[in-house]
PDB file of C-alpha atoms and ligand atoms in Angstrom:
ATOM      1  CA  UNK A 771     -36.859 -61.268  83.414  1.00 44.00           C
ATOM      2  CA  UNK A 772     -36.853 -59.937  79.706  1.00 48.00           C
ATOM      3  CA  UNK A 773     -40.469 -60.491  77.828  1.00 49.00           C
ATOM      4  CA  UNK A 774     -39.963 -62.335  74.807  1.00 54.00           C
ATOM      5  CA  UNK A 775     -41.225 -60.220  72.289  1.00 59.00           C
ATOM      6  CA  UNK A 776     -44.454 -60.666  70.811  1.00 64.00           C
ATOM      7  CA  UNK A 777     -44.976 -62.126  67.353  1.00 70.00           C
ATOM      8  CA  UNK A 778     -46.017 -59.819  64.875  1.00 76.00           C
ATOM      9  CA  UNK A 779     -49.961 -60.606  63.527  1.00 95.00           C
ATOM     10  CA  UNK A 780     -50.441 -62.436  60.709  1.00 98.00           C
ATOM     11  CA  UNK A 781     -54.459 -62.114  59.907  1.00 98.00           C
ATOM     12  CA  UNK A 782     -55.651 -64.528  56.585  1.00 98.00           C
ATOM     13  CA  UNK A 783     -59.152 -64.013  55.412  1.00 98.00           C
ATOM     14  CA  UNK A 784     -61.222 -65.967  52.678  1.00 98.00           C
ATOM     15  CA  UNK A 785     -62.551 -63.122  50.369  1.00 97.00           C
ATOM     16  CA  UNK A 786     -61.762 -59.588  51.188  1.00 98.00           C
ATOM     17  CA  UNK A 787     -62.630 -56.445  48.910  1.00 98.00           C
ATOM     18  CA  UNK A 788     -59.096 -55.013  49.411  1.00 98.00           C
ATOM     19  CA  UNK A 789     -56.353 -56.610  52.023  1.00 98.00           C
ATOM     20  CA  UNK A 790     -55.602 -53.082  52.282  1.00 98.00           C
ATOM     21  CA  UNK A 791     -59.007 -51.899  53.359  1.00 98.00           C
ATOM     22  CA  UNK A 792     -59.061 -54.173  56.246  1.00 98.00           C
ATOM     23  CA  UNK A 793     -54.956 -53.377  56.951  1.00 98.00           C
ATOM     24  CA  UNK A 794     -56.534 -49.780  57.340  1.00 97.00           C
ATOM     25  CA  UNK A 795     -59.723 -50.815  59.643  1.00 96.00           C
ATOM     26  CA  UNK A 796     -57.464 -52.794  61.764  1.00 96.00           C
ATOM     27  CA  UNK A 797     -54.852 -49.774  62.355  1.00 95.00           C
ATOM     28  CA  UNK A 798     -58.495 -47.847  63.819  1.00 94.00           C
ATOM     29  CA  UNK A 799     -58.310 -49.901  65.648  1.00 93.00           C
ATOM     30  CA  UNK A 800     -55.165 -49.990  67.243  1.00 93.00           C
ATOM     31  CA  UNK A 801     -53.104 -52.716  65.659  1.00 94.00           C
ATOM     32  CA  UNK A 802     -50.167 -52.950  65.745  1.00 94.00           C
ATOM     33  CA  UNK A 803     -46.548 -51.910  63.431  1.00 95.00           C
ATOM     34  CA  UNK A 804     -45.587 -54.990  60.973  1.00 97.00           C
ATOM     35  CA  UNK A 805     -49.555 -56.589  61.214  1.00 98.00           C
ATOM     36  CA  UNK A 806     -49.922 -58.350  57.863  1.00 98.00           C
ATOM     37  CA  UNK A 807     -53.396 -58.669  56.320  1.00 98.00           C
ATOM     38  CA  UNK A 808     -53.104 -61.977  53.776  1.00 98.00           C
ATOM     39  CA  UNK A 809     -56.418 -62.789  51.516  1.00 98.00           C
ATOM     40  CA  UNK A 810     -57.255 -66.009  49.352  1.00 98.00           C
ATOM     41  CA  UNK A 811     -58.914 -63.295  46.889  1.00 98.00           C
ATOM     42  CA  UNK A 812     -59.703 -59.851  46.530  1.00 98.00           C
ATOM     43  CA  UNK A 813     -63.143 -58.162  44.927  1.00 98.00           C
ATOM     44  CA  UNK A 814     -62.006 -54.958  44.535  1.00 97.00           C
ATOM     45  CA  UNK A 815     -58.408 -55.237  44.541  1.00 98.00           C
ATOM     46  CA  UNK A 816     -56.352 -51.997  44.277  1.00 98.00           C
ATOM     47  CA  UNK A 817     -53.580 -51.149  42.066  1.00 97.00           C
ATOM     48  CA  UNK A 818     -51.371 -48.049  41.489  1.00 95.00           C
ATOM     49  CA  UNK A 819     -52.901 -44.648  39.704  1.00 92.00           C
ATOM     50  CA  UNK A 820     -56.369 -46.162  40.642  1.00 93.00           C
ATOM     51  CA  UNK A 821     -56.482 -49.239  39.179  1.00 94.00           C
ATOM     52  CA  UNK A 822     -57.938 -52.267  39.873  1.00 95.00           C
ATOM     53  CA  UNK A 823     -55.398 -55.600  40.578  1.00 96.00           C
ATOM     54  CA  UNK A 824     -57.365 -59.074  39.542  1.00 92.00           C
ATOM     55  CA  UNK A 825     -56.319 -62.010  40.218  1.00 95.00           C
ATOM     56  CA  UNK A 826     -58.363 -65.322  40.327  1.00 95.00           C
ATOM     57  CA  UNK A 827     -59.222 -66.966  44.049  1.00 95.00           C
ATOM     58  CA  UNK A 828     -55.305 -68.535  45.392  1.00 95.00           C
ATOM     59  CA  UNK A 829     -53.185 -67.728  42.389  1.00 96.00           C
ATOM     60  CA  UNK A 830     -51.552 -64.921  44.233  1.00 98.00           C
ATOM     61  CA  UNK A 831     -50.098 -64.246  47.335  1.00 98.00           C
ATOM     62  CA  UNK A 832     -52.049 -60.852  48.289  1.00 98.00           C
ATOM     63  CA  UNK A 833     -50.781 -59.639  51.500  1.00 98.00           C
ATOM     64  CA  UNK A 834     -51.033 -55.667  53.028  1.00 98.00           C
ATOM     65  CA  UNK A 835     -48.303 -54.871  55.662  1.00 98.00           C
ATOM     66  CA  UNK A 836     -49.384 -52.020  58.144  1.00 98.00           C
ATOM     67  CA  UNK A 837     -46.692 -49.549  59.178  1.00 97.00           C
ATOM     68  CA  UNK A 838     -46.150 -47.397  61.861  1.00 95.00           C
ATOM     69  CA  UNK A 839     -42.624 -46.272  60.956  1.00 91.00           C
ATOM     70  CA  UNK A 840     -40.121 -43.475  63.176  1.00 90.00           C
ATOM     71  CA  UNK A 841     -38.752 -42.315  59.799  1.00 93.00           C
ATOM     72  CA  UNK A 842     -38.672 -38.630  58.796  1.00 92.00           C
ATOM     73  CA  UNK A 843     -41.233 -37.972  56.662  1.00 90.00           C
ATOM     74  CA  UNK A 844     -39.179 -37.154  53.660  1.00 90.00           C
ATOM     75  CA  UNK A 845     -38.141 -40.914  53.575  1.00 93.00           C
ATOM     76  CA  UNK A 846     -41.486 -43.018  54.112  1.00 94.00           C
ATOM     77  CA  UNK A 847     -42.097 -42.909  50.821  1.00 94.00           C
ATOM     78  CA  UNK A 848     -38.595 -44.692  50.190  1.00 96.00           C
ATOM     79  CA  UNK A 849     -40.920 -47.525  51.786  1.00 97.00           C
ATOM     80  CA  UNK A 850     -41.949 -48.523  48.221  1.00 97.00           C
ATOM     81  CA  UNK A 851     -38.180 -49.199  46.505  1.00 97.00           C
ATOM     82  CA  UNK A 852     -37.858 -50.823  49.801  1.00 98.00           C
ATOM     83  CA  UNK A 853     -40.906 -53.133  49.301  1.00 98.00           C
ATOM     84  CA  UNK A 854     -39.773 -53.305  45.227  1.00 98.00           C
ATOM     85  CA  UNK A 855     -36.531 -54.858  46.704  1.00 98.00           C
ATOM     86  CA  UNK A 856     -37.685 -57.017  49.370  1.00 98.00           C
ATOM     87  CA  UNK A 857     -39.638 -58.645  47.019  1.00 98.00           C
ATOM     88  CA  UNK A 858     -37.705 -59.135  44.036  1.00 98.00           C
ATOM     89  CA  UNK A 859     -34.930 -60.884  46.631  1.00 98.00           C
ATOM     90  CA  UNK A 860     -37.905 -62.669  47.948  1.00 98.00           C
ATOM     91  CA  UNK A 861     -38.305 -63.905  44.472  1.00 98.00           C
ATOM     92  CA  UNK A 862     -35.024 -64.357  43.717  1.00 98.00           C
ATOM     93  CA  UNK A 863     -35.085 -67.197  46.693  1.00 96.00           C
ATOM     94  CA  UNK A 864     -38.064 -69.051  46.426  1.00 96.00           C
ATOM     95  CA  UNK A 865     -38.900 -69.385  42.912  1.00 95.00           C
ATOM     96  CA  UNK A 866     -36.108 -68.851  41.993  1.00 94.00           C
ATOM     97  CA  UNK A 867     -36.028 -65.928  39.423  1.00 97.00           C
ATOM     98  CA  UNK A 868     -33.988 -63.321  38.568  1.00 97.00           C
ATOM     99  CA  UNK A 869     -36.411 -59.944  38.383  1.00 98.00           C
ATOM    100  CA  UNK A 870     -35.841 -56.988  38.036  1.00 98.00           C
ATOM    101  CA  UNK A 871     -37.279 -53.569  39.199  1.00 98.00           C
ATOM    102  CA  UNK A 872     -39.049 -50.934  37.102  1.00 97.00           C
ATOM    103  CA  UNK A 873     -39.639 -47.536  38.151  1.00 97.00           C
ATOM    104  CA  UNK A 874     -41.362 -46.949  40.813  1.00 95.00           C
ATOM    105  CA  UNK A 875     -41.893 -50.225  41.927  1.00 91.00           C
ATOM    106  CA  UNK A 876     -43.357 -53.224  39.269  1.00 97.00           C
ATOM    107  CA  UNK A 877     -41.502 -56.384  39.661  1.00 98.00           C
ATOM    108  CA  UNK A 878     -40.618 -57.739  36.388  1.00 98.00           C
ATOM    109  CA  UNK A 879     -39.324 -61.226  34.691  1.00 98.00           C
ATOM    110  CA  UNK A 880     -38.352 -61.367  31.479  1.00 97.00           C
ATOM    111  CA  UNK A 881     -39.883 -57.505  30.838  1.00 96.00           C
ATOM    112  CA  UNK A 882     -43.461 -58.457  32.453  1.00 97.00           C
ATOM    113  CA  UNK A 883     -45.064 -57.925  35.417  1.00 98.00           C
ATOM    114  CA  UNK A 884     -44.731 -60.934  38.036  1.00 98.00           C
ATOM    115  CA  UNK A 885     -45.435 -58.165  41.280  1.00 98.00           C
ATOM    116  CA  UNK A 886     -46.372 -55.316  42.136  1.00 98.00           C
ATOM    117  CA  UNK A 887     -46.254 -52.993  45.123  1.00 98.00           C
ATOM    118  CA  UNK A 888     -49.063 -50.083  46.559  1.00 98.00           C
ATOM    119  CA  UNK A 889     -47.902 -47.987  49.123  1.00 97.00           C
ATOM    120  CA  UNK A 890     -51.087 -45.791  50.922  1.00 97.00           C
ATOM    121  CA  UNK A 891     -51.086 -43.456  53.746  1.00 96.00           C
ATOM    122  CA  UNK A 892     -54.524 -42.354  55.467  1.00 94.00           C
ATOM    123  CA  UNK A 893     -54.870 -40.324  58.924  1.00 90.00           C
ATOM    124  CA  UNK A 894     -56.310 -43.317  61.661  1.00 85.00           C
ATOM    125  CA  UNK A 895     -57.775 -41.564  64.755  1.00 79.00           C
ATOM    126  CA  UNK A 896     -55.599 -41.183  67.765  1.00 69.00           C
ATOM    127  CA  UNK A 897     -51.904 -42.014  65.989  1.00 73.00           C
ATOM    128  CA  UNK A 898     -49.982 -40.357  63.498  1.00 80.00           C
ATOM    129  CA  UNK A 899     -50.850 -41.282  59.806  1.00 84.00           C
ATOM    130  CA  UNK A 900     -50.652 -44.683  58.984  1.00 95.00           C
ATOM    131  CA  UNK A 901     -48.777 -46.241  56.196  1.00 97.00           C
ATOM    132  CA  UNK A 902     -50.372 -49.413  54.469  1.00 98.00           C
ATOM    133  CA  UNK A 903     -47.749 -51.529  51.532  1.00 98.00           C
ATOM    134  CA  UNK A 904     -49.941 -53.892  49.379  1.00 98.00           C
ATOM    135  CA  UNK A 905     -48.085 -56.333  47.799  1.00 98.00           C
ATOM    136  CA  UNK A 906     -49.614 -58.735  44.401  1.00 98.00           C
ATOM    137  CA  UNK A 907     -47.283 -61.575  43.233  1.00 98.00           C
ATOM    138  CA  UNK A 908     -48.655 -63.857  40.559  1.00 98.00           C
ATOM    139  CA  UNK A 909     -47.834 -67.336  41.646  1.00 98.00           C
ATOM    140  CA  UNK A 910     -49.972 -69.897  39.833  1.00 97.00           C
ATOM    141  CA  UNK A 911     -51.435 -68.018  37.180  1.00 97.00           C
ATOM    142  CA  UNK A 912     -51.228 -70.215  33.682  1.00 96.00           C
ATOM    143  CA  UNK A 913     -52.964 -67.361  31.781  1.00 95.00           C
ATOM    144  CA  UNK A 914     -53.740 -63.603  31.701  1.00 96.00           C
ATOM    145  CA  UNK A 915     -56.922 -62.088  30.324  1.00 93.00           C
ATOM    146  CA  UNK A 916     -56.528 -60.168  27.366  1.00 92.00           C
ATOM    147  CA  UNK A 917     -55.611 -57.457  28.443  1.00 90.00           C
ATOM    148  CA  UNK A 918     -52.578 -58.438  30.470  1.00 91.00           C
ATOM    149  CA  UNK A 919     -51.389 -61.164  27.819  1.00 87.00           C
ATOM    150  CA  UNK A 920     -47.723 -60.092  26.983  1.00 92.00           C
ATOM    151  CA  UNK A 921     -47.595 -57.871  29.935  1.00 95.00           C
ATOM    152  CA  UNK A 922     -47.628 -59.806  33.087  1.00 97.00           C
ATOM    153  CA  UNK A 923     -46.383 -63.451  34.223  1.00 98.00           C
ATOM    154  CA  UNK A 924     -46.230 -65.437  37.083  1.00 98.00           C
ATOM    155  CA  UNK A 925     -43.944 -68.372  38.725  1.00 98.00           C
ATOM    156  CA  UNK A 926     -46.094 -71.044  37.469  1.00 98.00           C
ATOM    157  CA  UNK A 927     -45.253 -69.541  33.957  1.00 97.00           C
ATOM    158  CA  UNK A 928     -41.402 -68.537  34.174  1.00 98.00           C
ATOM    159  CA  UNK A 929     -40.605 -71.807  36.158  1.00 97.00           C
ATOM    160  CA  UNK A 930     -43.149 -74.449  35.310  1.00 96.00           C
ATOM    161  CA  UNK A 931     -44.088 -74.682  38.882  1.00 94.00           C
ATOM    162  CA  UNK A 932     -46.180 -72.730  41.660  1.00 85.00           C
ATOM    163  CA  UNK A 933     -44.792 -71.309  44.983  1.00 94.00           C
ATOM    164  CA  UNK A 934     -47.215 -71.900  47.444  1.00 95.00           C
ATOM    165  CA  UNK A 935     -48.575 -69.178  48.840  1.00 97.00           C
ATOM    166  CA  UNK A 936     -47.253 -69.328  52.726  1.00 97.00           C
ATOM    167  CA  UNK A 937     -43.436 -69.969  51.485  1.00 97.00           C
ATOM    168  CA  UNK A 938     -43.679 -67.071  49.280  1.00 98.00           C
ATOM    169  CA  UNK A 939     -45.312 -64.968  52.764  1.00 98.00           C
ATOM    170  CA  UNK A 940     -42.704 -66.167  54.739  1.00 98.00           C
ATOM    171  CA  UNK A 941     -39.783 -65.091  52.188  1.00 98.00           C
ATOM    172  CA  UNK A 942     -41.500 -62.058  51.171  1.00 98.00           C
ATOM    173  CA  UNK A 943     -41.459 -60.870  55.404  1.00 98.00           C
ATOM    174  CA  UNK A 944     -37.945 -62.227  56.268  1.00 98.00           C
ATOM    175  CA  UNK A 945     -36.682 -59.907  53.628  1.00 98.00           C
ATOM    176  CA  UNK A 946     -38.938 -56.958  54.244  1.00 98.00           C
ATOM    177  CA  UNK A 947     -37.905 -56.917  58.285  1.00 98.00           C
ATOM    178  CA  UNK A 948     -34.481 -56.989  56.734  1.00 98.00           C
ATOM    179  CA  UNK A 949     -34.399 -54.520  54.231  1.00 98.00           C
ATOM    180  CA  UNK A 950     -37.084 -52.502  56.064  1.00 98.00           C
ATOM    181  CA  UNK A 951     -34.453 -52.464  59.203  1.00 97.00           C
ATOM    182  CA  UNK A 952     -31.468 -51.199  57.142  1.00 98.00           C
ATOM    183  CA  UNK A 953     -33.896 -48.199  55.624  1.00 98.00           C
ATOM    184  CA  UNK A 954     -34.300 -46.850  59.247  1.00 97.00           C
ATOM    185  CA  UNK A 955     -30.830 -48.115  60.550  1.00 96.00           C
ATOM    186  CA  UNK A 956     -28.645 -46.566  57.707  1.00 97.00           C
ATOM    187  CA  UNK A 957     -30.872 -44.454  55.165  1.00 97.00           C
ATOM    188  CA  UNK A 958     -32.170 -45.112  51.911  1.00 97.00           C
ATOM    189  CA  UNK A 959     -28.563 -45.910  50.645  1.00 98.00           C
ATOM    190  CA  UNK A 960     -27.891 -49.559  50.703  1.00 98.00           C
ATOM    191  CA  UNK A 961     -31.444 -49.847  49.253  1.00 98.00           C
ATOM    192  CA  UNK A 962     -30.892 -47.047  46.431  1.00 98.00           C
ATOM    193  CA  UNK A 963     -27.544 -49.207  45.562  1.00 98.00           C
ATOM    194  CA  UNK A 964     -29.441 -52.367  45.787  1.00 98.00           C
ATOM    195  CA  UNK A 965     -32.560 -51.105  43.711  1.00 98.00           C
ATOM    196  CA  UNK A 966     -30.060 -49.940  41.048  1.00 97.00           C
ATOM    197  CA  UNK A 967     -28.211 -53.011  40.488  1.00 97.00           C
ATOM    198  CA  UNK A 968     -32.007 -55.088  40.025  1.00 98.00           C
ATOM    199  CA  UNK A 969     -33.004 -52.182  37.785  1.00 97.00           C
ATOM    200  CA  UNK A 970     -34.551 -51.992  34.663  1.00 96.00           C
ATOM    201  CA  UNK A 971     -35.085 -48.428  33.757  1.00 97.00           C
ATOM    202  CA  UNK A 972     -31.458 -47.027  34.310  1.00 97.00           C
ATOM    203  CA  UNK A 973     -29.596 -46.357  31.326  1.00 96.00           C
ATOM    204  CA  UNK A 974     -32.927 -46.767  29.472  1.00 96.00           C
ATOM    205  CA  UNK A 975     -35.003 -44.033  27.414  1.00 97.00           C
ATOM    206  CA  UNK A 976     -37.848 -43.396  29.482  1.00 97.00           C
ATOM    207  CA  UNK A 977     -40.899 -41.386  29.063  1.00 97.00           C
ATOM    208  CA  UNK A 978     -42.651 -40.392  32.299  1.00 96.00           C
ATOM    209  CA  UNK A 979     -45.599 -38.262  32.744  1.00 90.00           C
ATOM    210  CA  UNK A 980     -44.463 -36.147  29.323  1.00 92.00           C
ATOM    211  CA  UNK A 981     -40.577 -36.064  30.416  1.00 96.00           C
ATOM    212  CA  UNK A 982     -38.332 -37.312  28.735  1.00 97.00           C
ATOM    213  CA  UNK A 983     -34.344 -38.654  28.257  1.00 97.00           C
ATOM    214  CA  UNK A 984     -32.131 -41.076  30.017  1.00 97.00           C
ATOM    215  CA  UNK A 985     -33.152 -42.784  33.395  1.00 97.00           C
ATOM    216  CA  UNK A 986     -29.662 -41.711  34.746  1.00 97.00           C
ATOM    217  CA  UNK A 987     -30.413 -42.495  38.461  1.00 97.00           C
ATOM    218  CA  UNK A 988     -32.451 -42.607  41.892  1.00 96.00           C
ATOM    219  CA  UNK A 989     -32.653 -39.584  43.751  1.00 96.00           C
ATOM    220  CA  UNK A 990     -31.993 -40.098  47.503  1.00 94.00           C
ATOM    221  CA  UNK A 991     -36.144 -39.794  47.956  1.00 94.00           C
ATOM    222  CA  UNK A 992     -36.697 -42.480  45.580  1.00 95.00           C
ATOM    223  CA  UNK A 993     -37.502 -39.704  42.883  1.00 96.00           C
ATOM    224  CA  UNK A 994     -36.024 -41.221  39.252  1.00 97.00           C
ATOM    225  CA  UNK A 995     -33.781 -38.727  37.466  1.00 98.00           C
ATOM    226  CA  UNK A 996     -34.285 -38.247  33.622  1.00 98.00           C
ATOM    227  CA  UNK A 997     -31.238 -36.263  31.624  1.00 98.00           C
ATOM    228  CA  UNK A 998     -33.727 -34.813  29.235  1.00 97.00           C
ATOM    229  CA  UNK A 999     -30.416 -33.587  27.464  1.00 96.00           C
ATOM    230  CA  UNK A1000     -30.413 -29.945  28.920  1.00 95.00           C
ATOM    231  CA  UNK A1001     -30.281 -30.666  32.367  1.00 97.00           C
ATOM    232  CA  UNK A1002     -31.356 -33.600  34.677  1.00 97.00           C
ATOM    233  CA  UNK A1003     -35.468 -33.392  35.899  1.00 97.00           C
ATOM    234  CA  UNK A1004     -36.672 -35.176  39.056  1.00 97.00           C
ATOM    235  CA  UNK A1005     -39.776 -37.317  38.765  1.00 96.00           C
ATOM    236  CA  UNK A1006     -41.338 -37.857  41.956  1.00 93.00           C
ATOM    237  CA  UNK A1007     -44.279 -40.179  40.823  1.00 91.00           C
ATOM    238  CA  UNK A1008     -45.776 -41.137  37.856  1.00 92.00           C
ATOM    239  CA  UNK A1009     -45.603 -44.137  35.153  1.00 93.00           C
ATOM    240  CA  UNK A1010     -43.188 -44.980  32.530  1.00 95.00           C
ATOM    241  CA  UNK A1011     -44.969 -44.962  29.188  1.00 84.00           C
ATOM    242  CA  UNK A1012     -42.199 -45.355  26.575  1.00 65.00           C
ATOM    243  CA  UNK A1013     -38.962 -47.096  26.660  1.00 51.00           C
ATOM    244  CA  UNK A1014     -36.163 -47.928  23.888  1.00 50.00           C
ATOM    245  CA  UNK A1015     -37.105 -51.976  24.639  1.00 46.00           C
ATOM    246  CA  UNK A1016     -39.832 -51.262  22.482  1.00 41.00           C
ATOM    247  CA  UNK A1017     -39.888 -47.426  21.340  1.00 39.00           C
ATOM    248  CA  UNK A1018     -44.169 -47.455  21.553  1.00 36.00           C
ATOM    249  CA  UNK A1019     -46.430 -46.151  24.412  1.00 33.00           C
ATOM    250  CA  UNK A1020     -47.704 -48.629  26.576  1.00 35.00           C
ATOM    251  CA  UNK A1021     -51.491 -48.771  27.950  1.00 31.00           C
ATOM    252  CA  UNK A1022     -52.004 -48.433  31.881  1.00 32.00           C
ATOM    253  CA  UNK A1023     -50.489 -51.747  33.084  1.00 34.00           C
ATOM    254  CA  UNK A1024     -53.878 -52.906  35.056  1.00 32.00           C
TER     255      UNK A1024
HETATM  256  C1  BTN B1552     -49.687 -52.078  41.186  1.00 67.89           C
HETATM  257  O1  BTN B1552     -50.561 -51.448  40.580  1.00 67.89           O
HETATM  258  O2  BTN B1552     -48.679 -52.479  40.611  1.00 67.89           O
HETATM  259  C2  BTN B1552     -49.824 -52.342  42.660  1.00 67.89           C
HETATM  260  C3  BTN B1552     -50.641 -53.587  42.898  1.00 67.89           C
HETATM  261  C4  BTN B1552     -50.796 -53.928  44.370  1.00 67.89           C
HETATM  262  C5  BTN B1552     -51.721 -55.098  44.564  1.00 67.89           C
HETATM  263  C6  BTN B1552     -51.771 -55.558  45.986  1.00 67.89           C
HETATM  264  S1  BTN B1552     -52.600 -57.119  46.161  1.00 67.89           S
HETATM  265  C7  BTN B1552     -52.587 -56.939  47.894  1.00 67.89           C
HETATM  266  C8  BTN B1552     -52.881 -55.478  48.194  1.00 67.89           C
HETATM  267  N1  BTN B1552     -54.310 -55.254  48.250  1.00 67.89           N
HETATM  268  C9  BTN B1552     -54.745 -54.485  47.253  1.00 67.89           C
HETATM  269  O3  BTN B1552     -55.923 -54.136  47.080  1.00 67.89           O
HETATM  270  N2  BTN B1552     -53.711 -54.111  46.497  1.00 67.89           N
HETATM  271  C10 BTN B1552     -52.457 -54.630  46.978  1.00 67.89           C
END
């Protein structure tokens, strides 16, 4: 008689230092592909380029996912648009909102940060390397700190009322198992096409990492490409810090 297949983990902790710190002690120690770490609040939450990601005790939902993924290594980093998209539709059902992606992977409403998305890899012992996607979106945030006033938002702010936290898990996993399944069923394409059409930086002026020109299009490794007028450059990584929205650099978002 045919098992019914085990439900994936969902582990939900108080007060963590990083959900993706205990995503990665749990994969030592043999858990399992699609275990979800969720936390009430984070002490030393981690962002992209080493920062840090705050956000006060239940405001957010803070969730790591653990994967073990059978892609080719060229396309697990494709993970992240994947997660950028997965989220944003996520969004775009429970809040409901209408975001849109920036480059590589910020959620945005209304050109500020509501989400965003931290792919890591590390070597576990015994199993080939580990990937672990962190994923912060502001729920019932009224106010930012300094700092992040005019930068970021939340649902509580764009809609006058909170998600709770398990509706926006729930959403947020539905359409990662979906999204995540057509990634290794068909490629990155239907997620390139879908990333493009929620996309902010296309068509914009974009300065990344000293490049710069027209975001003209995702490469099919997630890498942005910028016509910089003589020719087209691929940016693997890195952080837009100009656009024509506002023609100034912008600090380090978090
Ligand atoms: C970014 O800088 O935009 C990425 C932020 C990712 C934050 C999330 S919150 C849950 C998970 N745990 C962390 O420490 N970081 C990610």
């Amino acid at each position: 008689m045919a098992r019914d297949k085990a439900e994936p983990a969902i582990v939900r902790l108080d007060q963590v230092d990083s959900t993706q710190t205990v995503a990665f002690a749990l994969a030592e120690r043999g858990a399992t592909d699609r275990t979800v770490v969720v936390a009430d609040q984070q002490a030393a939450g981690r962002g992209r380029r080493g920062r840090v990601w705050q956000a006060p005790a239940r405001t957010s939902l803070l969730a790591s996912i653990l994967v073990r993924s059978g892609l080719p290594q060229a396309l697990l980093a494709t993970l992240s648009p994947t997660t950028a998209v997965a989220t944003a539709e996520a969004l775009r059902r429970v809040a409901p909102l209408e975001p849109r992606l920036k480059w590589p992977n910020d959620v945005l409403v209304g050109g500020r940060k509501i989400a965003g998305i931290l792919l890591e890899s590390r070597a576990v012992a015994s199993s080939e390397p580990v990937l672990v996607i962190g994923v912060g979106i502001n729920l019932g945030q009224r106010e930012f700190p300094p700092e992040l006033a005019g930068r970021a938002t939340s649902v509580a702010l764009e809609t006058g009322h909170a998600v709770d936290r398990e509706t926006m898990l729930a959403a947020l996993l539905e359409e990662f198992d979906a999204w995540r399944a057509r990634l290794e069923g068909e490629g990155f394409g239907p997620v390139r096409e879908r990333w493009k059409s929620l996309s902010d930086t296309i068509g914009r002026h974009v300065t990344v990492d000293g490049v710069s020109g027209t975001a003209t299009d995702l490469d099919g490794d997630g890498a942005l490409l910028i016509d910089v007028g003589d020719g087209v450059r691929r940016v693997i990584a890195g952080e837009i810090t100009t656009d024509e929205t506002t023609g100034e650099a912008h600090a380090a978002r978090r």
